[in-house]
PDB file of C-alpha atoms in Angstrom:
ATOM      1  CA  MET A   1    -222.139 -19.936 -10.751  1.00 84.00           C
ATOM      2  CA  GLU A   2    -225.190 -18.333 -11.791  1.00 91.00           C
ATOM      3  CA  GLN A   3    -224.781 -14.513 -13.565  1.00 96.00           C
ATOM      4  CA  ILE A   4    -227.205 -11.539 -13.129  1.00 97.00           C
ATOM      5  CA  SER A   5    -226.856  -8.159 -14.614  1.00 98.00           C
ATOM      6  CA  VAL A   6    -228.632  -5.288 -13.121  1.00 98.00           C
ATOM      7  CA  ASP A   7    -228.844  -1.592 -12.806  1.00 98.00           C
ATOM      8  CA  ILE A   8    -229.430  -1.417  -9.091  1.00 98.00           C
ATOM      9  CA  ALA A   9    -228.452  -4.515  -6.809  1.00 98.00           C
ATOM     10  CA  VAL A  10    -230.166  -4.094  -2.835  1.00 98.00           C
ATOM     11  CA  VAL A  11    -228.440  -6.021  -0.249  1.00 98.00           C
ATOM     12  CA  ALA A  12    -231.527  -6.303   2.291  1.00 97.00           C
ATOM     13  CA  ALA A  13    -235.679  -6.436   2.131  1.00 97.00           C
ATOM     14  CA  GLY A  14    -236.522  -4.627   5.163  1.00 95.00           C
ATOM     15  CA  PRO A  15    -238.095  -1.061   4.663  1.00 95.00           C
ATOM     16  CA  ALA A  16    -234.896   0.862   3.536  1.00 96.00           C
ATOM     17  CA  GLY A  17    -234.136  -1.817   1.082  1.00 98.00           C
ATOM     18  CA  LEU A  18    -237.662  -2.063  -0.238  1.00 98.00           C
ATOM     19  CA  CYS A  19    -238.173   1.699  -0.409  1.00 98.00           C
ATOM     20  CA  ALA A  20    -234.754   1.942  -2.121  1.00 98.00           C
ATOM     21  CA  ALA A  21    -235.879  -0.770  -4.605  1.00 98.00           C
ATOM     22  CA  ALA A  22    -239.237   1.074  -5.122  1.00 98.00           C
ATOM     23  CA  ALA A  23    -237.455   4.164  -5.825  1.00 98.00           C
ATOM     24  CA  ALA A  24    -235.335   2.858  -8.463  1.00 98.00           C
ATOM     25  CA  LEU A  25    -237.977   0.871 -10.213  1.00 98.00           C
ATOM     26  CA  GLU A  26    -240.050   4.399 -10.471  1.00 98.00           C
ATOM     27  CA  GLU A  27    -237.156   5.733 -12.115  1.00 98.00           C
ATOM     28  CA  GLU A  28    -237.216   2.634 -14.405  1.00 98.00           C
ATOM     29  CA  LYS A  29    -233.998   0.776 -13.564  1.00 98.00           C
ATOM     30  CA  THR A  30    -233.924  -2.691 -13.476  1.00 98.00           C
ATOM     31  CA  VAL A  31    -233.572  -4.192  -9.723  1.00 98.00           C
ATOM     32  CA  ALA A  32    -232.920  -7.563  -7.703  1.00 98.00           C
ATOM     33  CA  VAL A  33    -233.051  -7.761  -3.868  1.00 98.00           C
ATOM     34  CA  PHE A  34    -231.046 -10.143  -1.966  1.00 98.00           C
ATOM     35  CA  GLU A  35    -232.415 -11.093   1.386  1.00 97.00           C
ATOM     36  CA  LYS A  36    -230.914 -13.653   4.114  1.00 95.00           C
ATOM     37  CA  SER A  37    -234.313 -14.536   5.416  1.00 94.00           C
ATOM     38  CA  ASN A  38    -237.992 -16.123   3.789  1.00 95.00           C
ATOM     39  CA  VAL A  39    -239.420 -12.916   3.995  1.00 95.00           C
ATOM     40  CA  PRO A  40    -239.372  -9.006   3.317  1.00 96.00           C
ATOM     41  CA  GLY A  41    -239.835  -6.612   5.570  1.00 95.00           C
ATOM     42  CA  GLY A  42    -237.126  -7.478   8.101  1.00 91.00           C
ATOM     43  CA  THR A  43    -237.011  -6.427  11.714  1.00 89.00           C
ATOM     44  CA  ALA A  44    -239.733  -3.718  11.003  1.00 91.00           C
ATOM     45  CA  ASN A  45    -242.786  -6.572  11.036  1.00 93.00           C
ATOM     46  CA  MET A  46    -242.735  -6.258  14.462  1.00 91.00           C
ATOM     47  CA  GLY A  47    -243.195  -2.343  14.390  1.00 92.00           C
ATOM     48  CA  MET A  48    -246.476  -0.651  13.673  1.00 95.00           C
ATOM     49  CA  GLY A  49    -245.142   2.557  11.909  1.00 96.00           C
ATOM     50  CA  PRO A  50    -242.746   4.957  10.602  1.00 96.00           C
ATOM     51  CA  PHE A  51    -242.089   8.839  11.679  1.00 96.00           C
ATOM     52  CA  ALA A  52    -243.071  12.163   9.839  1.00 98.00           C
ATOM     53  CA  VAL A  53    -243.522  15.232  10.808  1.00 97.00           C
ATOM     54  CA  GLU A  54    -246.400  17.989   9.267  1.00 97.00           C
ATOM     55  CA  SER A  55    -248.160  15.236   7.238  1.00 97.00           C
ATOM     56  CA  LYS A  56    -251.446  15.815   6.384  1.00 97.00           C
ATOM     57  CA  ILE A  57    -252.679  12.938   8.900  1.00 97.00           C
ATOM     58  CA  GLN A  58    -250.640  14.702  11.780  1.00 96.00           C
ATOM     59  CA  GLN A  59    -252.381  17.810  10.968  1.00 95.00           C
ATOM     60  CA  ARG A  60    -255.915  16.257  10.773  1.00 95.00           C
ATOM     61  CA  MET A  61    -254.990  15.054  14.431  1.00 93.00           C
ATOM     62  CA  MET A  62    -254.366  18.929  15.170  1.00 94.00           C
ATOM     63  CA  ASP A  63    -250.903  18.458  16.049  1.00 94.00           C
ATOM     64  CA  PRO A  64    -249.295  22.311  15.220  1.00 94.00           C
ATOM     65  CA  LEU A  65    -245.899  20.898  15.385  1.00 96.00           C
ATOM     66  CA  THR A  66    -243.513  21.615  12.762  1.00 97.00           C
ATOM     67  CA  LYS A  67    -240.716  20.137  10.700  1.00 97.00           C
ATOM     68  CA  GLU A  68    -238.054  23.013  11.879  1.00 97.00           C
ATOM     69  CA  GLN A  69    -239.691  22.388  15.650  1.00 96.00           C
ATOM     70  CA  ALA A  70    -239.079  18.744  15.253  1.00 96.00           C
ATOM     71  CA  SER A  71    -235.505  19.020  14.229  1.00 96.00           C
ATOM     72  CA  GLU A  72    -234.422  21.629  16.458  1.00 95.00           C
ATOM     73  CA  GLU A  73    -235.952  19.092  19.689  1.00 94.00           C
ATOM     74  CA  TYR A  74    -234.373  16.335  18.076  1.00 94.00           C
ATOM     75  CA  MET A  75    -231.124  17.779  17.908  1.00 96.00           C
ATOM     76  CA  GLU A  76    -231.178  19.288  21.485  1.00 96.00           C
ATOM     77  CA  TYR A  77    -232.375  16.048  22.852  1.00 90.00           C
ATOM     78  CA  ASN A  78    -229.205  14.468  21.395  1.00 88.00           C
ATOM     79  CA  TYR A  79    -226.937  17.263  22.427  1.00 91.00           C
ATOM     80  CA  TRP A  80    -226.096  17.646  18.904  1.00 94.00           C
ATOM     81  CA  ASN A  81    -224.047  14.580  19.119  1.00 87.00           C
ATOM     82  CA  VAL A  82    -225.430  13.308  15.413  1.00 90.00           C
ATOM     83  CA  ASP A  83    -225.443  14.548  11.906  1.00 94.00           C
ATOM     84  CA  ALA A  84    -227.644  17.710  11.792  1.00 96.00           C
ATOM     85  CA  LYS A  85    -228.091  17.536   7.993  1.00 97.00           C
ATOM     86  CA  ILE A  86    -229.272  13.967   8.001  1.00 96.00           C
ATOM     87  CA  VAL A  87    -231.462  14.485  10.531  1.00 96.00           C
ATOM     88  CA  ARG A  88    -232.940  17.852   8.771  1.00 96.00           C
ATOM     89  CA  ASP A  89    -233.179  15.788   5.360  1.00 97.00           C
ATOM     90  CA  TYR A  90    -235.063  13.010   7.070  1.00 96.00           C
ATOM     91  CA  PHE A  91    -237.667  14.872   8.931  1.00 97.00           C
ATOM     92  CA  PHE A  92    -238.466  17.346   6.109  1.00 97.00           C
ATOM     93  CA  ARG A  93    -238.975  14.687   3.479  1.00 97.00           C
ATOM     94  CA  SER A  94    -240.866  12.634   6.220  1.00 98.00           C
ATOM     95  CA  ALA A  95    -244.530  14.094   5.283  1.00 98.00           C
ATOM     96  CA  ASP A  96    -243.623  13.415   1.553  1.00 98.00           C
ATOM     97  CA  THR A  97    -242.942   9.668   2.066  1.00 97.00           C
ATOM     98  CA  ILE A  98    -246.210   9.144   3.996  1.00 98.00           C
ATOM     99  CA  GLU A  99    -247.810  10.256   0.882  1.00 98.00           C
ATOM    100  CA  TRP A 100    -245.568   8.092  -0.959  1.00 98.00           C
ATOM    101  CA  LEU A 101    -246.557   5.218   0.794  1.00 98.00           C
ATOM    102  CA  GLU A 102    -250.227   6.054   0.873  1.00 98.00           C
ATOM    103  CA  SER A 103    -249.876   6.082  -2.973  1.00 97.00           C
ATOM    104  CA  MET A 104    -248.789   1.980  -2.867  1.00 97.00           C
ATOM    105  CA  GLY A 105    -252.132   1.417  -0.838  1.00 96.00           C
ATOM    106  CA  VAL A 106    -250.716   1.559   2.531  1.00 97.00           C
ATOM    107  CA  GLU A 107    -253.270   2.927   5.292  1.00 96.00           C
ATOM    108  CA  PHE A 108    -252.698   4.825   8.297  1.00 96.00           C
ATOM    109  CA  PHE A 109    -254.722   4.562  11.282  1.00 94.00           C
ATOM    110  CA  GLY A 110    -253.408   7.684  12.341  1.00 95.00           C
ATOM    111  CA  ALA A 111    -250.988   9.847  14.049  1.00 97.00           C
ATOM    112  CA  MET A 112    -250.195   8.906  17.493  1.00 96.00           C
ATOM    113  CA  LYS A 113    -248.164   9.605  20.568  1.00 95.00           C
ATOM    114  CA  ASN A 114    -244.867   7.206  21.628  1.00 90.00           C
ATOM    115  CA  PHE A 115    -245.560   8.544  25.273  1.00 89.00           C
ATOM    116  CA  PRO A 116    -248.161  10.708  26.878  1.00 92.00           C
ATOM    117  CA  SER A 117    -245.973  14.250  26.447  1.00 91.00           C
ATOM    118  CA  SER A 118    -244.525  13.177  22.932  1.00 92.00           C
ATOM    119  CA  HIS A 119    -245.892  14.912  19.397  1.00 95.00           C
ATOM    120  CA  GLN A 120    -248.332  12.653  17.400  1.00 96.00           C
ATOM    121  CA  THR A 121    -245.564  11.598  14.933  1.00 97.00           C
ATOM    122  CA  TRP A 122    -245.623   8.167  15.009  1.00 97.00           C
ATOM    123  CA  HIS A 123    -247.659   7.066  12.246  1.00 97.00           C
ATOM    124  CA  VAL A 124    -249.392   4.022  12.994  1.00 97.00           C
ATOM    125  CA  VAL A 125    -249.934   1.330  10.086  1.00 97.00           C
ATOM    126  CA  LYS A 126    -253.589  -0.381   9.693  1.00 95.00           C
ATOM    127  CA  PRO A 127    -253.547  -3.657   9.216  1.00 91.00           C
ATOM    128  CA  GLU A 128    -255.458  -5.804   6.705  1.00 86.00           C
ATOM    129  CA  ASP A 129    -257.176  -7.414   9.901  1.00 83.00           C
ATOM    130  CA  GLY A 130    -258.026  -3.875  11.748  1.00 78.00           C
ATOM    131  CA  MET A 131    -256.346  -4.928  14.619  1.00 80.00           C
ATOM    132  CA  VAL A 132    -253.911  -2.268  15.291  1.00 85.00           C
ATOM    133  CA  GLY A 133    -250.834  -3.454  17.463  1.00 85.00           C
ATOM    134  CA  PRO A 134    -247.710  -4.942  17.435  1.00 88.00           C
ATOM    135  CA  ARG A 135    -246.529  -6.390  13.961  1.00 90.00           C
ATOM    136  CA  CYS A 136    -249.181  -3.777  11.641  1.00 94.00           C
ATOM    137  CA  ALA A 137    -246.139  -2.403  10.052  1.00 95.00           C
ATOM    138  CA  GLY A 138    -246.007  -5.831   8.394  1.00 95.00           C
ATOM    139  CA  THR A 139    -248.698  -4.576   6.287  1.00 96.00           C
ATOM    140  CA  MET A 140    -246.877  -1.814   5.068  1.00 97.00           C
ATOM    141  CA  ASN A 141    -243.830  -4.051   4.369  1.00 97.00           C
ATOM    142  CA  ARG A 142    -246.207  -5.961   2.153  1.00 97.00           C
ATOM    143  CA  ARG A 143    -247.801  -2.788   0.116  1.00 97.00           C
ATOM    144  CA  ILE A 144    -243.915  -1.768  -0.497  1.00 98.00           C
ATOM    145  CA  TYR A 145    -242.805  -5.474  -1.594  1.00 98.00           C
ATOM    146  CA  GLU A 146    -246.117  -5.574  -3.981  1.00 98.00           C
ATOM    147  CA  HIS A 147    -245.110  -2.539  -5.599  1.00 98.00           C
ATOM    148  CA  CYS A 148    -241.866  -3.682  -6.520  1.00 98.00           C
ATOM    149  CA  LEU A 149    -243.151  -6.848  -7.824  1.00 98.00           C
ATOM    150  CA  GLU A 150    -245.767  -4.868  -9.896  1.00 98.00           C
ATOM    151  CA  LEU A 151    -243.067  -2.431 -11.467  1.00 98.00           C
ATOM    152  CA  GLY A 152    -240.916  -5.545 -12.043  1.00 98.00           C
ATOM    153  CA  ALA A 153    -238.168  -6.099  -8.938  1.00 98.00           C
ATOM    154  CA  SER A 154    -236.491  -9.747  -8.827  1.00 98.00           C
ATOM    155  CA  PHE A 155    -236.684 -11.055  -5.151  1.00 98.00           C
ATOM    156  CA  TYR A 156    -234.174 -13.620  -3.972  1.00 97.00           C
ATOM    157  CA  PHE A 157    -234.945 -14.874  -0.465  1.00 97.00           C
ATOM    158  CA  ASN A 158    -232.973 -16.984   1.709  1.00 97.00           C
ATOM    159  CA  THR A 159    -229.948 -15.833  -0.238  1.00 97.00           C
ATOM    160  CA  PRO A 160    -227.290 -13.966   1.780  1.00 96.00           C
ATOM    161  CA  VAL A 161    -224.524 -11.745   0.448  1.00 97.00           C
ATOM    162  CA  LYS A 162    -221.364 -12.703   1.309  1.00 96.00           C
ATOM    163  CA  LYS A 163    -219.119 -10.177  -0.279  1.00 95.00           C
ATOM    164  CA  LEU A 164    -218.851  -7.104  -2.874  1.00 97.00           C
ATOM    165  CA  ILE A 165    -217.210  -7.159  -6.044  1.00 97.00           C
ATOM    166  CA  PHE A 166    -214.761  -4.508  -6.717  1.00 96.00           C
ATOM    167  CA  ASP A 167    -213.431  -3.088 -10.037  1.00 94.00           C
ATOM    168  CA  ASP A 168    -210.155  -1.074  -8.810  1.00 91.00           C
ATOM    169  CA  GLN A 169    -212.007   1.313  -6.185  1.00 90.00           C
ATOM    170  CA  LYS A 170    -215.530   0.967  -7.512  1.00 95.00           C
ATOM    171  CA  VAL A 171    -218.338  -1.314  -6.261  1.00 96.00           C
ATOM    172  CA  THR A 172    -219.507  -3.227  -9.331  1.00 97.00           C
ATOM    173  CA  GLY A 173    -221.541  -5.765  -8.125  1.00 98.00           C
ATOM    174  CA  LEU A 174    -221.938  -8.740  -5.337  1.00 98.00           C
ATOM    175  CA  ILE A 175    -221.692 -12.449  -4.602  1.00 98.00           C
ATOM    176  CA  ALA A 176    -224.555 -14.206  -3.072  1.00 98.00           C
ATOM    177  CA  CYS A 177    -225.523 -17.810  -1.718  1.00 97.00           C
ATOM    178  CA  SER A 178    -228.858 -19.191  -2.089  1.00 93.00           C
ATOM    179  CA  ASP A 179    -230.568 -21.764   0.774  1.00 87.00           C
ATOM    180  CA  LYS A 180    -229.313 -24.418  -1.658  1.00 89.00           C
ATOM    181  CA  GLY A 181    -225.723 -23.431  -1.882  1.00 91.00           C
ATOM    182  CA  GLU A 182    -225.499 -21.782  -5.143  1.00 94.00           C
ATOM    183  CA  GLU A 183    -223.617 -19.159  -5.857  1.00 96.00           C
ATOM    184  CA  LEU A 184    -224.974 -15.866  -7.771  1.00 97.00           C
ATOM    185  CA  GLU A 185    -222.611 -13.208  -9.190  1.00 98.00           C
ATOM    186  CA  VAL A 186    -224.246 -10.062  -9.729  1.00 98.00           C
ATOM    187  CA  THR A 187    -222.869  -7.432 -11.551  1.00 98.00           C
ATOM    188  CA  ALA A 188    -224.854  -3.570 -10.831  1.00 98.00           C
ATOM    189  CA  LYS A 189    -224.393  -0.415 -12.043  1.00 97.00           C
ATOM    190  CA  ALA A 190    -224.451   0.810  -8.104  1.00 97.00           C
ATOM    191  CA  VAL A 191    -225.359  -1.521  -5.261  1.00 98.00           C
ATOM    192  CA  ILE A 192    -227.009  -0.260  -2.089  1.00 98.00           C
ATOM    193  CA  ILE A 193    -226.444  -1.793   1.300  1.00 96.00           C
ATOM    194  CA  ALA A 194    -229.808  -1.479   3.333  1.00 96.00           C
ATOM    195  CA  THR A 195    -228.669  -4.070   5.853  1.00 94.00           C
ATOM    196  CA  GLY A 196    -229.337  -2.252   9.482  1.00 90.00           C
ATOM    197  CA  GLY A 197    -227.161  -0.789  12.131  1.00 90.00           C
ATOM    198  CA  PHE A 198    -225.661  -2.131  15.112  1.00 93.00           C
ATOM    199  CA  GLY A 199    -227.691  -0.712  17.808  1.00 91.00           C
ATOM    200  CA  THR A 200    -227.826  -4.028  19.703  1.00 93.00           C
ATOM    201  CA  ASN A 201    -224.253  -5.256  19.553  1.00 95.00           C
ATOM    202  CA  PRO A 202    -222.579  -3.957  22.598  1.00 95.00           C
ATOM    203  CA  GLU A 203    -218.772  -4.082  21.099  1.00 96.00           C
ATOM    204  CA  MET A 204    -219.732  -2.427  17.693  1.00 96.00           C
ATOM    205  CA  VAL A 205    -221.681   0.260  19.829  1.00 94.00           C
ATOM    206  CA  ARG A 206    -218.262   0.598  22.167  1.00 95.00           C
ATOM    207  CA  GLU A 207    -215.967   0.458  18.723  1.00 95.00           C
ATOM    208  CA  HIS A 208    -217.932   3.222  17.045  1.00 92.00           C
ATOM    209  CA  THR A 209    -219.069   5.136  19.405  1.00 90.00           C
ATOM    210  CA  GLY A 210    -216.947   4.825  22.846  1.00 93.00           C
ATOM    211  CA  TYR A 211    -220.547   4.303  24.610  1.00 93.00           C
ATOM    212  CA  GLU A 212    -221.737   1.602  26.812  1.00 96.00           C
ATOM    213  CA  LEU A 213    -224.560   0.212  25.544  1.00 94.00           C
ATOM    214  CA  GLY A 214    -227.403   0.175  28.366  1.00 92.00           C
ATOM    215  CA  VAL A 215    -225.169   2.303  30.235  1.00 95.00           C
ATOM    216  CA  ASP A 216    -224.445   5.767  28.353  1.00 89.00           C
ATOM    217  CA  MET A 217    -226.201   4.730  25.326  1.00 87.00           C
ATOM    218  CA  ILE A 218    -229.785   3.576  25.255  1.00 86.00           C
ATOM    219  CA  ASP A 219    -231.602   1.597  22.335  1.00 84.00           C
ATOM    220  CA  PHE A 220    -234.550   0.039  21.948  1.00 81.00           C
ATOM    221  CA  MET A 221    -233.285  -3.085  21.645  1.00 84.00           C
ATOM    222  CA  VAL A 222    -234.725  -4.412  18.759  1.00 83.00           C
ATOM    223  CA  PRO A 223    -233.742  -8.177  17.910  1.00 81.00           C
ATOM    224  CA  GLY A 224    -231.337  -8.792  14.857  1.00 82.00           C
ATOM    225  CA  ILE A 225    -230.061  -5.169  14.605  1.00 88.00           C
ATOM    226  CA  VAL A 226    -226.233  -6.427  15.215  1.00 91.00           C
ATOM    227  CA  GLY A 227    -224.371  -4.991  12.493  1.00 92.00           C
ATOM    228  CA  GLY A 228    -223.962  -8.373  10.321  1.00 86.00           C
ATOM    229  CA  GLY A 229    -224.391  -6.443   7.102  1.00 88.00           C
ATOM    230  CA  ILE A 230    -221.754  -3.855   8.137  1.00 87.00           C
TER     231      ILE A 230
END
């Protein structure tokens, strides 16, 4: 069994895992990322770009929406049935995130509307070929991945994580398995699980929320969001 020791182990290399790795690397931590597929980006490679409010890009598009207004509108739309603190933190840090991504070389076509009556908060990535459309967010994910490589991250693709290692009540590492069937034992000061949610898994939605998928809970139905990592 191969032994690996790092400061931070990240499970999954979608945008959450990539950004977690990049942030840790910028703090001069050693980082290893384990991904079950053969490429970084996860299901976000099918998308077009992230949300942000009060970014310089949105302001150039002359949309006056503020972080306060956006947070309030979102909470009211969801009947205050979500964690208000998490929503506020996400909204209030979103513009800084866009600038952080730009510092890695990510370019944005503009801040667009998701639908005719919405605000211009959809920051559509400018792809390498200049053709804006589905999957252009893949360019953003590649830029973050390249940034991580430049800072010294180790990536293990086709290497799903099988279980966490505990010392009493503390997570101290993980066990992963390569596509060749070789096990890797990883010790780490912290493990970040970034495997995504369960929005397209009817059973888990029912168990954890009490709602029925497609009836009283509506999801974007992005393929692969089935809660496997959970």
